[in-house]
mmCIF file of C-alpha atoms in Angstrom:
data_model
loop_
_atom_site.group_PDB
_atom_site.id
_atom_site.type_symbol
_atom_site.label_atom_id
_atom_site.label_comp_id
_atom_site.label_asym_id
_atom_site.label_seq_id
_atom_site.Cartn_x
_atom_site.Cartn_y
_atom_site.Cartn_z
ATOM 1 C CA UNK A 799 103.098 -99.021 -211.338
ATOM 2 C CA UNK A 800 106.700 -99.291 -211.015
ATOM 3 C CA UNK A 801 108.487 -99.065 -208.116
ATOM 4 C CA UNK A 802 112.208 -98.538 -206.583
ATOM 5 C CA UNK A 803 113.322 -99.178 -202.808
ATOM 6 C CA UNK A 804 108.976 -99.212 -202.348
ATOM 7 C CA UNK A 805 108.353 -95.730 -203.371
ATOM 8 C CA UNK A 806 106.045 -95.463 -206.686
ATOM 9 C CA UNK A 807 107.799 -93.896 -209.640
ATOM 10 C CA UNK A 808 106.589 -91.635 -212.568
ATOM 11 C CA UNK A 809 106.123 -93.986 -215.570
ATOM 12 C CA UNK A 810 107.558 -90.748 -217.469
ATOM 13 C CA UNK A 811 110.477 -89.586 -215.585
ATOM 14 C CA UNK A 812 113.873 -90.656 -216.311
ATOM 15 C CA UNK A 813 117.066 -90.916 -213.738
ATOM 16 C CA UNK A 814 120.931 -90.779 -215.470
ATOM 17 C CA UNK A 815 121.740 -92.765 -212.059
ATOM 18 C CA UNK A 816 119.478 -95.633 -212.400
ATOM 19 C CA UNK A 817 118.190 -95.486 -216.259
ATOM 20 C CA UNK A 818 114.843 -95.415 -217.619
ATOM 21 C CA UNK A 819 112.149 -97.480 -216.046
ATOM 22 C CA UNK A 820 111.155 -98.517 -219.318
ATOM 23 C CA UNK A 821 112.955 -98.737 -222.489
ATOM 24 C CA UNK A 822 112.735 -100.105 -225.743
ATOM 25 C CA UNK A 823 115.749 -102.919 -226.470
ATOM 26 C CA UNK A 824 117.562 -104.726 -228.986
ATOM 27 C CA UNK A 825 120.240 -107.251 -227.797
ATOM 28 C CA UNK A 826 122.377 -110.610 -229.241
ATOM 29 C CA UNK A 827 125.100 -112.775 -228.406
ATOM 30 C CA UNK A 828 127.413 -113.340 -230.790
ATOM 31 C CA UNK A 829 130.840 -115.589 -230.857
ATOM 32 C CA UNK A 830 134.018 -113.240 -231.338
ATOM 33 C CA UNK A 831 134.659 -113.096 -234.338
ATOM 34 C CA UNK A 832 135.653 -110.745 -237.406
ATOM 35 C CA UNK A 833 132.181 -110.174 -238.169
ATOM 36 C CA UNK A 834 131.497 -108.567 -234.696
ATOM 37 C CA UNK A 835 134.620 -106.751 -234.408
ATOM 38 C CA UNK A 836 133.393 -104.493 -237.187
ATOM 39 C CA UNK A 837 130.138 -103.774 -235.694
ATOM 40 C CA UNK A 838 132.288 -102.929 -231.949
ATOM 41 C CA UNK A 839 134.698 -101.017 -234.244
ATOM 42 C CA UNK A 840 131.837 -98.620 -235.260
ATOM 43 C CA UNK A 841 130.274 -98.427 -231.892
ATOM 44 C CA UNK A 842 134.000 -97.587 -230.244
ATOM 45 C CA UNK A 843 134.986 -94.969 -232.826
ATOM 46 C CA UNK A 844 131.014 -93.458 -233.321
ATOM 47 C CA UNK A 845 129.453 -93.473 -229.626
ATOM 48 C CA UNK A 846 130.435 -91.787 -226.724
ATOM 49 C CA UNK A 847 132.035 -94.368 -224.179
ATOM 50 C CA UNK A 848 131.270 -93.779 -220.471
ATOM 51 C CA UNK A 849 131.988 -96.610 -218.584
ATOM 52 C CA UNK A 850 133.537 -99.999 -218.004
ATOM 53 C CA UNK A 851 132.303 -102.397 -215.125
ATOM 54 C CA UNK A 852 132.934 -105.416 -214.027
ATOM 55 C CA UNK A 853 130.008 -107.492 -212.289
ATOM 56 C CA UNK A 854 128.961 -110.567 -211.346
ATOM 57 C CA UNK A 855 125.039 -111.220 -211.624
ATOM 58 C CA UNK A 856 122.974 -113.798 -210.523
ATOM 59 C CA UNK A 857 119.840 -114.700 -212.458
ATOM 60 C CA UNK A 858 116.935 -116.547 -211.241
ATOM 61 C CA UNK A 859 114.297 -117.750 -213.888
ATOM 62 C CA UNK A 860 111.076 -119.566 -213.813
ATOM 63 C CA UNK A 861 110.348 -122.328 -216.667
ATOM 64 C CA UNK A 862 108.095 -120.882 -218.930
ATOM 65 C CA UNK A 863 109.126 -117.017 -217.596
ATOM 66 C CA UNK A 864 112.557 -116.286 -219.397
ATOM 67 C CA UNK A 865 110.670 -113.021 -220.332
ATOM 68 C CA UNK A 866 110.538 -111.679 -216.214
ATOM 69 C CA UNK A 867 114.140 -111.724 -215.149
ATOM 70 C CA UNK A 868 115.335 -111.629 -211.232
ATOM 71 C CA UNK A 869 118.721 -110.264 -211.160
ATOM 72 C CA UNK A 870 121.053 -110.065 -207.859
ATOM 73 C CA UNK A 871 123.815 -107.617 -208.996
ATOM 74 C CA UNK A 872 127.294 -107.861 -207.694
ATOM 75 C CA UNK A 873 125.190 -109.159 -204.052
ATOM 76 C CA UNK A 874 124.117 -105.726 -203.803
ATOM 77 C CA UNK A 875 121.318 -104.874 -205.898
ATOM 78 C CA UNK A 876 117.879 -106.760 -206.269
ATOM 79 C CA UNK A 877 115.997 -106.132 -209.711
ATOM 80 C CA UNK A 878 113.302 -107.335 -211.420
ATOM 81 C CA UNK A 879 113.086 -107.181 -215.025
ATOM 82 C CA UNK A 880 109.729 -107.318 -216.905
ATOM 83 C CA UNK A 881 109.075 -107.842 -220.848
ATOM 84 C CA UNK A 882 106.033 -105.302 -222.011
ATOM 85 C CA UNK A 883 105.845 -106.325 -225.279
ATOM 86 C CA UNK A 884 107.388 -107.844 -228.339
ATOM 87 C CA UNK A 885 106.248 -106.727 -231.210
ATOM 88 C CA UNK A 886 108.278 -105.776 -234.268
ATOM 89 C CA UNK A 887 112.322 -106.068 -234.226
ATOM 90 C CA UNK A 888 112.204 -104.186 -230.259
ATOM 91 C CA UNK A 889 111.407 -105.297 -227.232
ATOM 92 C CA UNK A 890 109.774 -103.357 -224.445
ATOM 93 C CA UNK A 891 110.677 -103.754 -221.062
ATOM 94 C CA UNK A 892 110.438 -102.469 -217.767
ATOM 95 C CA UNK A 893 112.493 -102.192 -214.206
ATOM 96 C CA UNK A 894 109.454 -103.108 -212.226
ATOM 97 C CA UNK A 895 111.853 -103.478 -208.911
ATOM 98 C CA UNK A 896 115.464 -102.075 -207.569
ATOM 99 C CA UNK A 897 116.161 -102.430 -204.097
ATOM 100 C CA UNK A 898 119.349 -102.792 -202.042
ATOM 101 C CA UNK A 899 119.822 -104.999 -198.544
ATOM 102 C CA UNK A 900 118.166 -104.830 -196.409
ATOM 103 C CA UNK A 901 114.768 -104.682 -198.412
ATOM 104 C CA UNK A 902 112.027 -102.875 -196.914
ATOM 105 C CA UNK A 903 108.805 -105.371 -196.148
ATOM 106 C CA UNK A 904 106.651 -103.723 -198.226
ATOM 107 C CA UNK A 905 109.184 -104.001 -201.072
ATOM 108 C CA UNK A 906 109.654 -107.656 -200.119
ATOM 109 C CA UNK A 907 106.024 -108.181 -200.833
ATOM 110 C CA UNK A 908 106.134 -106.097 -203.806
ATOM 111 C CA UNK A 909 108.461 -108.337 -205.584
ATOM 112 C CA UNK A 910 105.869 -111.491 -204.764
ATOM 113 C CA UNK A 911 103.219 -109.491 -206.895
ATOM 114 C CA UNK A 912 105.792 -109.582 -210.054
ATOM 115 C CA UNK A 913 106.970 -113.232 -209.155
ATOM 116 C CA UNK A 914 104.609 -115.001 -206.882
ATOM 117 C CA UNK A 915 106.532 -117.940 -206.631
ATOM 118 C CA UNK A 916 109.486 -115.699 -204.976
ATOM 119 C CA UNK A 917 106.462 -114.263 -202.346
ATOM 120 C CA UNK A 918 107.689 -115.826 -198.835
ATOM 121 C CA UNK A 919 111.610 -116.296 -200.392
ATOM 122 C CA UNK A 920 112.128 -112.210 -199.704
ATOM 123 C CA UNK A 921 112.224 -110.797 -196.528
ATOM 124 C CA UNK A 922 113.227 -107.836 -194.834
ATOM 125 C CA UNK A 923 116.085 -109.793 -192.982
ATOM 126 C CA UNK A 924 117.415 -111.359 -196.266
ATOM 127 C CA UNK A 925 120.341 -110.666 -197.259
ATOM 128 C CA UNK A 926 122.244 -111.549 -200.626
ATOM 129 C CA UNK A 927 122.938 -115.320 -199.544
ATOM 130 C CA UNK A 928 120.386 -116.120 -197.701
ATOM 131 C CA UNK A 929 118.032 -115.042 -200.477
ATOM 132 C CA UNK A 930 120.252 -116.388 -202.927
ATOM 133 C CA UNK A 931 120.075 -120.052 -201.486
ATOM 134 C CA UNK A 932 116.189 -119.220 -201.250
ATOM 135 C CA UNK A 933 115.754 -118.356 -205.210
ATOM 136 C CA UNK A 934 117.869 -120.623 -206.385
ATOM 137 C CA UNK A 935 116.027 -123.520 -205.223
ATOM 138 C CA UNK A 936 112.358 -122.018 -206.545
ATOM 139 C CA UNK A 937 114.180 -121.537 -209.943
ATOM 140 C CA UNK A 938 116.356 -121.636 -212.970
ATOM 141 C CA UNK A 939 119.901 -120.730 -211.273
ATOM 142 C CA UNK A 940 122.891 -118.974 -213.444
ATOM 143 C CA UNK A 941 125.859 -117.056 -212.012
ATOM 144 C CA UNK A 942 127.265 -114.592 -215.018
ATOM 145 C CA UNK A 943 130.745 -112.525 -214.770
ATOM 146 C CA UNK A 944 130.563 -109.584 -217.031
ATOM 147 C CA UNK A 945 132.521 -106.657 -218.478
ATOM 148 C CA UNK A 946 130.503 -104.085 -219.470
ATOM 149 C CA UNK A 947 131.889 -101.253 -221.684
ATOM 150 C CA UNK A 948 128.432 -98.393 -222.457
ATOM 151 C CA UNK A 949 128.553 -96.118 -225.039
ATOM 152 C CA UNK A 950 125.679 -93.788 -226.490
ATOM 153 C CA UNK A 951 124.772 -91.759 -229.054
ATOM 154 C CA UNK A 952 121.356 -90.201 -230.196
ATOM 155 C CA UNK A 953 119.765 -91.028 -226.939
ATOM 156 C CA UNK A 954 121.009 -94.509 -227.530
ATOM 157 C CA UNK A 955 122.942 -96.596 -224.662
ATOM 158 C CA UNK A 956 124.848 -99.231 -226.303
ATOM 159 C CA UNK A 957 126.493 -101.862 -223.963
ATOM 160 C CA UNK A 958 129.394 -104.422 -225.073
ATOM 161 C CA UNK A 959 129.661 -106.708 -222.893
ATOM 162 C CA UNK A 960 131.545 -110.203 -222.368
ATOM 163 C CA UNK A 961 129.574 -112.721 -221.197
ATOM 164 C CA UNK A 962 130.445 -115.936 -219.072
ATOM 165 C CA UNK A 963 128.472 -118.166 -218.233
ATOM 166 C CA UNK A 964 128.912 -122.039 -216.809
ATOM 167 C CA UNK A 965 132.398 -121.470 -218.727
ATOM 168 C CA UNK A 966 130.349 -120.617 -221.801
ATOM 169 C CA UNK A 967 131.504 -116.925 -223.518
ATOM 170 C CA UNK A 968 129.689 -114.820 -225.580
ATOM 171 C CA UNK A 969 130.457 -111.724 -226.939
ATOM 172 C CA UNK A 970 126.538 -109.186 -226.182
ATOM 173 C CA UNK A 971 125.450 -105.950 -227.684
ATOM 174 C CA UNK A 972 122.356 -104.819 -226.440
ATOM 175 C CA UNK A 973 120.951 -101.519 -227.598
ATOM 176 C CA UNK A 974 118.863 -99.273 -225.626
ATOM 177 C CA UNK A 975 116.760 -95.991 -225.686
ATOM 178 C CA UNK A 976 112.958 -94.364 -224.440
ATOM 179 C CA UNK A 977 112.724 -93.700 -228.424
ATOM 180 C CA UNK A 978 111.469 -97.181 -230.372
ATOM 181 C CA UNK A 979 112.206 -95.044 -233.924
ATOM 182 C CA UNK A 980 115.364 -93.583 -232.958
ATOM 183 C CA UNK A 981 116.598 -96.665 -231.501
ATOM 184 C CA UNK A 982 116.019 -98.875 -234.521
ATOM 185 C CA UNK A 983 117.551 -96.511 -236.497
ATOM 186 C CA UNK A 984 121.034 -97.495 -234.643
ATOM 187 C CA UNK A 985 120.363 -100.864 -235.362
ATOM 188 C CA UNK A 986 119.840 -100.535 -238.518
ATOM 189 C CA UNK A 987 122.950 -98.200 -238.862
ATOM 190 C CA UNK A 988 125.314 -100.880 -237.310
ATOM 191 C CA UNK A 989 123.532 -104.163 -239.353
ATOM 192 C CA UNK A 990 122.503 -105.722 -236.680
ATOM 193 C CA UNK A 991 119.550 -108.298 -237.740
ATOM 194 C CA UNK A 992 115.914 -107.904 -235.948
ATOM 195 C CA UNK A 993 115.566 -111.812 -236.337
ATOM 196 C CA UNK A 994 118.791 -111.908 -233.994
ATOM 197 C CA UNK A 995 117.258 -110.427 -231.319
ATOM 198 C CA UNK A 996 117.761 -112.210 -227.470
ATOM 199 C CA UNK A 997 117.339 -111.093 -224.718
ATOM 200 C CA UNK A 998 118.932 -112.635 -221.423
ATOM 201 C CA UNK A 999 116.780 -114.345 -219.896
ATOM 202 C CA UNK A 1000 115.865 -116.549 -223.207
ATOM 203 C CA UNK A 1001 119.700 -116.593 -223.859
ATOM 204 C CA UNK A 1002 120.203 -118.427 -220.337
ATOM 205 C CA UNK A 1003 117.156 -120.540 -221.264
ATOM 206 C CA UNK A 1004 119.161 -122.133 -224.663
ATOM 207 C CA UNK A 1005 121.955 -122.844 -222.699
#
């Protein structure tokens, strides 16, 4: 069961505010370089752009866990990010949490189902430093500053993002869509490699 600010949601419905609860995903990090700018080219000229962002996430990681991600967005937004599978060139994954401050208590205790080691850390009267100071000391701590310019076509969100982390930039495209045959079709389409795919929290874990 998935859940957003502690109210249940349908496995099947989909939100254009939020995005899907699950999704199937490719995504890799890349150095800038000629190579990429061809594949950005594509996605710039072929797909729909709709947005560009600016953010700065926090990401809290257990050893051994790069594959459930704990996200504090912009020290607004609370999410929890679960892998579902991994088989073949996608991933699954799921939203399993989004809540905003303050956090409910039931949503609070919600969050220590996902990540028991966080149970006790969230609260109702946390707030985005307090419960940042909390996490970071049960974890894996990384601050990122991102730009974030989505696209999409097909059904297909694709994000271009530059990455910065501990003074560290990368250059990500992550590919996403409900549709695991639809959505390796645009991989495939822009030559990106299945054997190059990474997703966050294991790209924070190699660094």
């Amino acid at each position: 069961m998935l859940y957003l600010d502690n109210r249940p949601l349908n496995p099947s419905r989909r939100s254009a505010a939020n995005g899907p609860d699950r999704f199937y995903q490719w995504r890799g990090f890349f150095d800038d370089n000629s190579e990429l700018d061809d594949i950005v080219q594509i996605v710039e000229k072929e797909f729909a752009e709709h947005e560009v962002t600016d953010h700065t996430d926090k990401y809290f990681l257990l050893p051994g866990r790069s594959n459930t991600i704990t996200t504090l967005c912009d020290n607004e937004t609370l999410e929890v990010h679960t892998m579902i599978s991994a088989n073949g060139p996608l991933e699954q994954w799921e939203r399993s949490v989004k809540t905003t401050f303050p956090m409910k208590r039931t949503t609070a205790s919600i969050i220590g189902t996902y990540v028991p080691k966080f149970r006790g850390s969230c609260s109702s009267v946390a707030d985005a430093a307090s419960l940042t100071d909390a996490l970071s000391k049960k974890s894996r701590y990384y601050e990122a500053n991102l730009n974030r310019r989505r696209f999409e076509r097909n059904g297909v969100s694709a994000e271009v993002e530059t990455v910065n982390v501990d003074g560290k930039t990368k250059i990500s495209i992550a590919l996403r869509g409900d549709d695991p045959t639809t959505l390796m079709g645009e991989v495939e389409a822009l030559g990106l490699k299945a054997s190059e795919n990474t997703h966050f929290g294991a790209f924070l874990n190699d660094l």
